[in-house]
C-alpha positions as a printed NumPy array, in Angstrom:
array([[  63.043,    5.863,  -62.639],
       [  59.722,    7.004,  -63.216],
       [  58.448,    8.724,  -60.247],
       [  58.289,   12.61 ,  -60.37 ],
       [  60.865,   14.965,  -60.148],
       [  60.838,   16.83 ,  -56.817],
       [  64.24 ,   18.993,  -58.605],
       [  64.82 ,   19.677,  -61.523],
       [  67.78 ,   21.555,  -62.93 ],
       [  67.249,   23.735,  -66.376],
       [  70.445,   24.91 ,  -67.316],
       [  70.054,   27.937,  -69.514],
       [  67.042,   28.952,  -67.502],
       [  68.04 ,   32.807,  -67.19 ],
       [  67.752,   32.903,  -71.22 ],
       [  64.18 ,   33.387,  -73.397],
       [  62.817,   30.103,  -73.221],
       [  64.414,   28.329,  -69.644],
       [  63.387,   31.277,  -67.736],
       [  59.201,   30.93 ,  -68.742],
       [  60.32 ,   27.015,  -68.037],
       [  61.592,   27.993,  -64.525],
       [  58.516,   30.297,  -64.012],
       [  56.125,   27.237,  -64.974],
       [  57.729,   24.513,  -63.053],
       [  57.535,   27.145,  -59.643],
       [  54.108,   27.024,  -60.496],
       [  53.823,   23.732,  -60.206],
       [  55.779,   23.567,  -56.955],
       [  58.815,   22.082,  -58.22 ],
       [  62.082,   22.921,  -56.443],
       [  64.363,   24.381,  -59.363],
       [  68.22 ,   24.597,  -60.017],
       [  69.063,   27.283,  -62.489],
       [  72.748,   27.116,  -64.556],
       [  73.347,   29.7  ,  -66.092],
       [  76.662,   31.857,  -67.312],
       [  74.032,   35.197,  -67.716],
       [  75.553,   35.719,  -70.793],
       [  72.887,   36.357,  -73.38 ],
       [  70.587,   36.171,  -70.268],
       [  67.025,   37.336,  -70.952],
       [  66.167,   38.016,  -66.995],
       [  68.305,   39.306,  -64.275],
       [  68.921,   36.931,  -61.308],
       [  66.247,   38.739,  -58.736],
       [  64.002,   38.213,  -61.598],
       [  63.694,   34.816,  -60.979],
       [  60.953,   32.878,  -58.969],
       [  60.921,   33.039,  -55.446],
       [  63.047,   29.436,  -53.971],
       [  65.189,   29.154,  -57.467],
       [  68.689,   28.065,  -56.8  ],
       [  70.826,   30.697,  -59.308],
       [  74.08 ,   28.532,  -60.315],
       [  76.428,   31.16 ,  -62.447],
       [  78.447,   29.212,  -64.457],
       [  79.716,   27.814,  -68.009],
       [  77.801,   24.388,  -69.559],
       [  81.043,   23.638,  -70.744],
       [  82.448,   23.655,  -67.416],
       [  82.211,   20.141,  -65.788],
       [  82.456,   21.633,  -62.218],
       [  79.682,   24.181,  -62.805],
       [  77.764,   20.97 ,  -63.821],
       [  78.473,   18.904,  -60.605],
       [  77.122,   22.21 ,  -58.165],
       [  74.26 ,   22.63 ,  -60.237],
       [  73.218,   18.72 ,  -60.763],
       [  73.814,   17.642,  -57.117],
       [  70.63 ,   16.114,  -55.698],
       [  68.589,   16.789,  -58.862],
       [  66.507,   13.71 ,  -60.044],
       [  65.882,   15.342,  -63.472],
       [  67.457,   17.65 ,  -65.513],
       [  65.861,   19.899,  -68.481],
       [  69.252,   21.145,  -70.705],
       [  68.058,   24.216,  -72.109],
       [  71.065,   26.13 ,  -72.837],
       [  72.736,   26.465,  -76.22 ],
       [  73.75 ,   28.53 ,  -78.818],
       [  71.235,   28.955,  -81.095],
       [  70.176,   30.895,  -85.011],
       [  71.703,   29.897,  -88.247],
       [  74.434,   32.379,  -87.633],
       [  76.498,   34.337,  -89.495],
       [  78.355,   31.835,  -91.448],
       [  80.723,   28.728,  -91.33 ],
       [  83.291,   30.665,  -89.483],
       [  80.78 ,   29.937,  -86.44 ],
       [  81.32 ,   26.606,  -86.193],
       [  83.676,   26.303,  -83.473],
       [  81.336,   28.465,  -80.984],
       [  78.15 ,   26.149,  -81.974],
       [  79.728,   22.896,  -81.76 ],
       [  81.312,   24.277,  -78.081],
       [  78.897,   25.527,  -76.67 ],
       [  75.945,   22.448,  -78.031],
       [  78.03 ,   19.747,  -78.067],
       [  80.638,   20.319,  -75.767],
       [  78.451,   21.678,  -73.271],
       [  76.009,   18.921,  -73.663],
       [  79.467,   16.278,  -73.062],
       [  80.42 ,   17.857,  -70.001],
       [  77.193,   17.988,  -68.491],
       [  76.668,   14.073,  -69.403],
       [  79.666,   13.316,  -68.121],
       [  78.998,   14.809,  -64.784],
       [  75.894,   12.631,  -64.423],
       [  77.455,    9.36 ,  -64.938],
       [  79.776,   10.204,  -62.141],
       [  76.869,   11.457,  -60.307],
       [  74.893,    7.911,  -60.899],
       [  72.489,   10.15 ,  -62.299],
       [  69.062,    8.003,  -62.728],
       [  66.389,   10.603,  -62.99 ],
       [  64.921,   12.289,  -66.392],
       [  66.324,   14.207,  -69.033],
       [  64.609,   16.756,  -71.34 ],
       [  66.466,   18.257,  -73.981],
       [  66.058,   21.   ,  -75.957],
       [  66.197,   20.139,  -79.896],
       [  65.091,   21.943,  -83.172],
       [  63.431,   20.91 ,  -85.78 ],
       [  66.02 ,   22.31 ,  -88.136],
       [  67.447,   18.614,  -87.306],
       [  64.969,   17.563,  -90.439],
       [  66.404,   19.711,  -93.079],
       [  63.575,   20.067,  -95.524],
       [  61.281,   17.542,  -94.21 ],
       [  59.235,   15.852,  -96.528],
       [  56.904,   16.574,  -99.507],
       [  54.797,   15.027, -101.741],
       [  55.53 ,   14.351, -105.815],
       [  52.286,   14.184, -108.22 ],
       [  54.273,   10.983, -109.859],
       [  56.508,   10.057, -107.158],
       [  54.791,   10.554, -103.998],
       [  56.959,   11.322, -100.932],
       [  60.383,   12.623, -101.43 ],
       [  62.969,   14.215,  -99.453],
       [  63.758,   17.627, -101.117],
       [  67.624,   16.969, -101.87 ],
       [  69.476,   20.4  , -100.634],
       [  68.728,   24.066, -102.804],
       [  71.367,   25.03 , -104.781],
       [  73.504,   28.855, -104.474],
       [  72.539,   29.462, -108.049],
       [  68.863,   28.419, -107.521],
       [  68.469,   30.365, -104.607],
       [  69.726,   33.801, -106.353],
       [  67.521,   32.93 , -109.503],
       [  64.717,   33.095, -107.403],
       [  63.591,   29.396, -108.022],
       [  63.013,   28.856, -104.138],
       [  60.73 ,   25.953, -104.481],
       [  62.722,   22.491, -104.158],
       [  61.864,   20.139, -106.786],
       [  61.633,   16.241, -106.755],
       [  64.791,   14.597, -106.694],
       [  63.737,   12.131, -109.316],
       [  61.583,   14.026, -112.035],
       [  61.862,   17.795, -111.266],
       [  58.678,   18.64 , -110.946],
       [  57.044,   20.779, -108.619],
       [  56.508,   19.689, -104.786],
       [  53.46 ,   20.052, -102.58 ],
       [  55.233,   20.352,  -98.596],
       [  53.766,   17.863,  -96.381],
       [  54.132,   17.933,  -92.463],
       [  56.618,   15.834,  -91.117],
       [  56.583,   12.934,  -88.027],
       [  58.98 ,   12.279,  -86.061],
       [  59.87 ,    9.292,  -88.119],
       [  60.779,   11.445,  -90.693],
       [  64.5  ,   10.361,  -91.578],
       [  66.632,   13.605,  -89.983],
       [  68.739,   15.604,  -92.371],
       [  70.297,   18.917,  -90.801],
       [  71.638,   21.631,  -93.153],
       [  73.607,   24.046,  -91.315],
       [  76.126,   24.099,  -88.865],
       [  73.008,   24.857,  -85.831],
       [  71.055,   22.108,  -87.02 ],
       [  73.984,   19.498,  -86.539],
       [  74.897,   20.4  ,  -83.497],
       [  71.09 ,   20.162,  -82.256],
       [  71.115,   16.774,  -83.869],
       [  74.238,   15.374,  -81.993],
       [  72.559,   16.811,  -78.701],
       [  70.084,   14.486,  -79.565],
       [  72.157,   11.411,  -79.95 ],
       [  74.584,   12.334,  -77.213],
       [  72.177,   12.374,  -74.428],
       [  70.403,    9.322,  -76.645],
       [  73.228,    7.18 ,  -75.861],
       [  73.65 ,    8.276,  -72.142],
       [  69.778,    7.454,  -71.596],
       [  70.246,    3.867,  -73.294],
       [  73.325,    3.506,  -71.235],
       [  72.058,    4.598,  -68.132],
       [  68.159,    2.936,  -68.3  ],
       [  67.72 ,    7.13 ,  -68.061],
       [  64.803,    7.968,  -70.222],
       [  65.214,   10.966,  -72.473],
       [  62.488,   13.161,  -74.526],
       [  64.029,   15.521,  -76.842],
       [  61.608,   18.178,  -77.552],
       [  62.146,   19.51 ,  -81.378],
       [  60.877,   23.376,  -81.234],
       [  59.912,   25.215,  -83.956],
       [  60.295,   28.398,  -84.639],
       [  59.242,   29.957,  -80.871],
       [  58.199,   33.476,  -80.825],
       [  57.058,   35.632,  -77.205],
       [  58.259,   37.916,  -74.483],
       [  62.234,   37.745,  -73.462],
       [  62.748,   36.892,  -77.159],
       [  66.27 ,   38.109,  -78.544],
       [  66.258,   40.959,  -80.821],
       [  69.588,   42.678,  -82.763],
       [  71.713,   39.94 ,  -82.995],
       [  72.624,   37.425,  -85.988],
       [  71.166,   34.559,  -84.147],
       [  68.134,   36.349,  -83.488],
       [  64.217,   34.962,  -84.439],
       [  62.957,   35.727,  -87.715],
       [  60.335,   37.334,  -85.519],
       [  62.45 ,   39.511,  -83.686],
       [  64.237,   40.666,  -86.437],
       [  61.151,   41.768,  -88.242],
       [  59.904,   43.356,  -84.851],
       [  63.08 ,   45.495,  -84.369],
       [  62.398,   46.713,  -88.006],
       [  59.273,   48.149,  -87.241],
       [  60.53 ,   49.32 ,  -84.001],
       [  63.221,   51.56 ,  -86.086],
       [  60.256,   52.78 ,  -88.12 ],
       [  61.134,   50.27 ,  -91.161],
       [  59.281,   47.876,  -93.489],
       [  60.548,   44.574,  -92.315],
       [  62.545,   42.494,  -95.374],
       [  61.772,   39.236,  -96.202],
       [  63.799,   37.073,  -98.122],
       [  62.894,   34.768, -100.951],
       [  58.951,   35.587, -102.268],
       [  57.685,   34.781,  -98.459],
       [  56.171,   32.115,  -98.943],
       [  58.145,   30.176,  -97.148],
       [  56.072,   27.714,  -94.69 ],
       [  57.031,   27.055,  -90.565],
       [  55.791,   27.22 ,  -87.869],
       [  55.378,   29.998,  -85.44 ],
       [  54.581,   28.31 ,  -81.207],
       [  54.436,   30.568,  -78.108],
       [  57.093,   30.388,  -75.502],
       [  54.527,   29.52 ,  -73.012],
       [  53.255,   26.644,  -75.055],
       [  57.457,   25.87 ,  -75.057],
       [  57.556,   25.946,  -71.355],
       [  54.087,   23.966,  -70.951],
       [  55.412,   21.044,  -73.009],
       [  58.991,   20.743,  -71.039],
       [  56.717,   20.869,  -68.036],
       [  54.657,   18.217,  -69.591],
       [  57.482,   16.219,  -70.313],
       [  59.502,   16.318,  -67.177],
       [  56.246,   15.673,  -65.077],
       [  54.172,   12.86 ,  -66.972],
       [  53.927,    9.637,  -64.978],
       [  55.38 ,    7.877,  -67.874],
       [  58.074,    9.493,  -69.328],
       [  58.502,    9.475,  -73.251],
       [  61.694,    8.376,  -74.432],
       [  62.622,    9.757,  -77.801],
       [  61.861,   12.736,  -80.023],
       [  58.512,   15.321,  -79.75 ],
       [  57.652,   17.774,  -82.159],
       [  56.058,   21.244,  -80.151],
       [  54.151,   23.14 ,  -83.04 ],
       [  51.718,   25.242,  -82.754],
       [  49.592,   22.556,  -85.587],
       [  48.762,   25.877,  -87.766],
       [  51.727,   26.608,  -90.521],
       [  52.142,   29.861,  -91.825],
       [  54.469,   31.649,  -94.494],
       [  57.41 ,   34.157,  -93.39 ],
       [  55.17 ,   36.471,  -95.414],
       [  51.977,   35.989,  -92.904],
       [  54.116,   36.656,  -89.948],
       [  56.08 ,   40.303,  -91.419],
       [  52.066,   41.061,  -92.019],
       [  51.187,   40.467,  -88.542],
       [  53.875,   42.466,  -86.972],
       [  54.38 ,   45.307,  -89.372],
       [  50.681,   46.207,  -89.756],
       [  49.742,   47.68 ,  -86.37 ],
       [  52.497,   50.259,  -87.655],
       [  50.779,   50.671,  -90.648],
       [  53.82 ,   49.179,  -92.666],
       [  53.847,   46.695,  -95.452],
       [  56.661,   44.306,  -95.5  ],
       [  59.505,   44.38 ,  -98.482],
       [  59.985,   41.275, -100.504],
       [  63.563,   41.142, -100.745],
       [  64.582,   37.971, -102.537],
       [  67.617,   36.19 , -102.165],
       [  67.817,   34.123,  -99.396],
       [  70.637,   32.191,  -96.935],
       [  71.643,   28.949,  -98.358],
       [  71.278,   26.966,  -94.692],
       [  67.577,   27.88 ,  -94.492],
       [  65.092,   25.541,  -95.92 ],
       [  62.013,   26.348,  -97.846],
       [  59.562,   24.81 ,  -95.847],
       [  58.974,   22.61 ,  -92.471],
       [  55.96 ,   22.365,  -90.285],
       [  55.608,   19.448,  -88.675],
       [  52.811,   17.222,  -87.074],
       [  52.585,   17.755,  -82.853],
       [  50.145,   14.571,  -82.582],
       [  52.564,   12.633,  -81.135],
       [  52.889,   14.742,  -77.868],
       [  49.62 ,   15.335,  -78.071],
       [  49.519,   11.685,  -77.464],
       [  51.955,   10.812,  -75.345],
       [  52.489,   13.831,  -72.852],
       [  49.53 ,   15.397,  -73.49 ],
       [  50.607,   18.66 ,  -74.7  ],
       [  48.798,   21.509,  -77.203],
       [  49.392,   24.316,  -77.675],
       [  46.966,   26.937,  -76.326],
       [  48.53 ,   30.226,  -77.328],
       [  46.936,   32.461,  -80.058],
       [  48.89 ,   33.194,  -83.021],
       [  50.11 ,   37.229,  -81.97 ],
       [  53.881,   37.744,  -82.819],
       [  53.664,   41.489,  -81.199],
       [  53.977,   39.418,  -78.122],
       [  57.375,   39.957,  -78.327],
       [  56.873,   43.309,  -76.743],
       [  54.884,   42.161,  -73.746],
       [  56.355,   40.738,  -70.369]])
């Protein structure tokens, strides 16, 4: 089915990035089905557009599922539990609420006869540390940082087959995946889940891989907040924000409106694109760059900390020609992580 979606459900689209998706889709005169538990919602009900359907209820709940998905011919699955976390003790809650959640909500559209679109909600955590480039060896896949590396302060993964030094290099969405936390493999068996329901189903499915999305609504003083947030609620308390490692580390940082604009692009292109996108901003920048940018309006200068959490990688920025290409998506949003603080 390739015709456009006339309803589209986005389940988690109370929370940061579904609600700006819900706000862009009503202004494109979509009808919209919200599900939602309101949880770790970042808007209250009335907040939403004028017309939304509000369903309150659990992704893991099949029957929540089955009210929201009735009559929709597309669905945009949004909600999830997201961050590194605290540590492995999360596990259970991540793979429940991704992966479980994602299995009841498939299973309700093949009883449904579901035959629209779906757009998922990925990471690119799913590539671990991407790819970079050897002097001798040319491209390698970083093999994982070591614990003792990591508090030594060597930061900077070397080639697997030499040891030398590594120049980063941004990464396709060929790129072999390789997810290094507990997050990042749940995102990853999202993707293959609703994969195999799509192949099953003749259902095509795009899989949108975010990086690291910054902007209003964004979650502050939790453990699974943004690296942005965190360094913004800092600054709020008057503090230098910390940054771990020597800073350099390299990602990318993409507005939540150039989030929303590329699920909009996605659910609404004539042709839908089946497989994986990358939505980057195209500009990388160090964790160091982005402290800068939100502590100095406060006239603070950020703390290099050291140290580090084993899960995170070094560096990944990625390449966003392909949806460029395909869906027609850039991003238009000027790099400003004090954002955060505006509606």
């Amino acid at each position: 089915m390739t015709d456009r979606p006339s309803r589209i459900l986005v389940t988690g689209g109370a929370g940061f990035i579904g609600s700006h998706i819900v706000e862009a889709l009503a202004e494109a005169n979509v009808e919209v089905v919200v599900l939602d538990s309101l949880v770790a919602a970042a808007v209250e009900p009335a907040q939403l557009p004028d017309g939304v359907e509000l369903v309150v209820g659990d992704v893991r709940d099949p029957e929540a599922w089955r009210r929201a998905a009735e009559g929709c011919d597309a669905v945009c699955h949004q909600a999830a539990r997201v961050g590194l976390g605290v540590d492995f003790g999360d596990v259970r809650d991540y793979v429940d609420d991704n992966d479980l959640g994602t299995a009841a909500g498939l299973l309700v559209l093949h009883e449904l006869g579901f035959d629209g679109r779906i757009v998922l909600a990925s990471s690119m955590v799913v590539y671990g540390e991407g790819l970079s480039r050897c002097v001798e060896h040319g491209l390698v896949s970083p093999p994982p940082r070591l614990r003792a590396d990591v508090d030594a302060g060597r930061f900077e993964p070397l080639c697997p087959v030499c040891g030398a030094e590594l120049s980063p290099e941004d990464v396709s969405e060929d790129v072999p995946t390789d997810p290094r936390n507990v997050y990042a493999a749940t995102k990853l068996h999202q993707e293959h889940l609703t994969a195999v329901f799509g192949r099953d189903h003749d259902v095509p499915v795009t899989s949108l891989r975010y990086h690291n999305v910054y902007g209003p609504r964004l979650p502050a003083d939790t453990p699974y907040a943004g690296v942005a947030a965190i360094f913004r609620s800092s600054v709020r308390r008057g503090e230098p924000p910390r940054v771990f490692e020597d800073g350099g580390q390299r990602r990318d940082f993409v507005h939540v409106r150039d989030v929303a604009r590329a699920n909009v692009a996605a659910l609404l292109a004539e042709q839908p694109y089946v497989g994986p996108l990358n939505v980057a901003s195209g500009t990388p920048r160090t964790v160091l760059d982005l402290a800068r940018a939100v502590a100095e309006p406060a006239g603070l200068e950020p703390e290099v900390v050291g140290g580090g959490r084993l899960g995170d990688v070094r560096h990944i920025v990625a390449s966003p020609r392909r949806a460029a290409e395909t869906i027609g998506f850039r991003a238009v949003e000027d790099f400003d992580p004090n954002d955060i603080d505006r509606g």
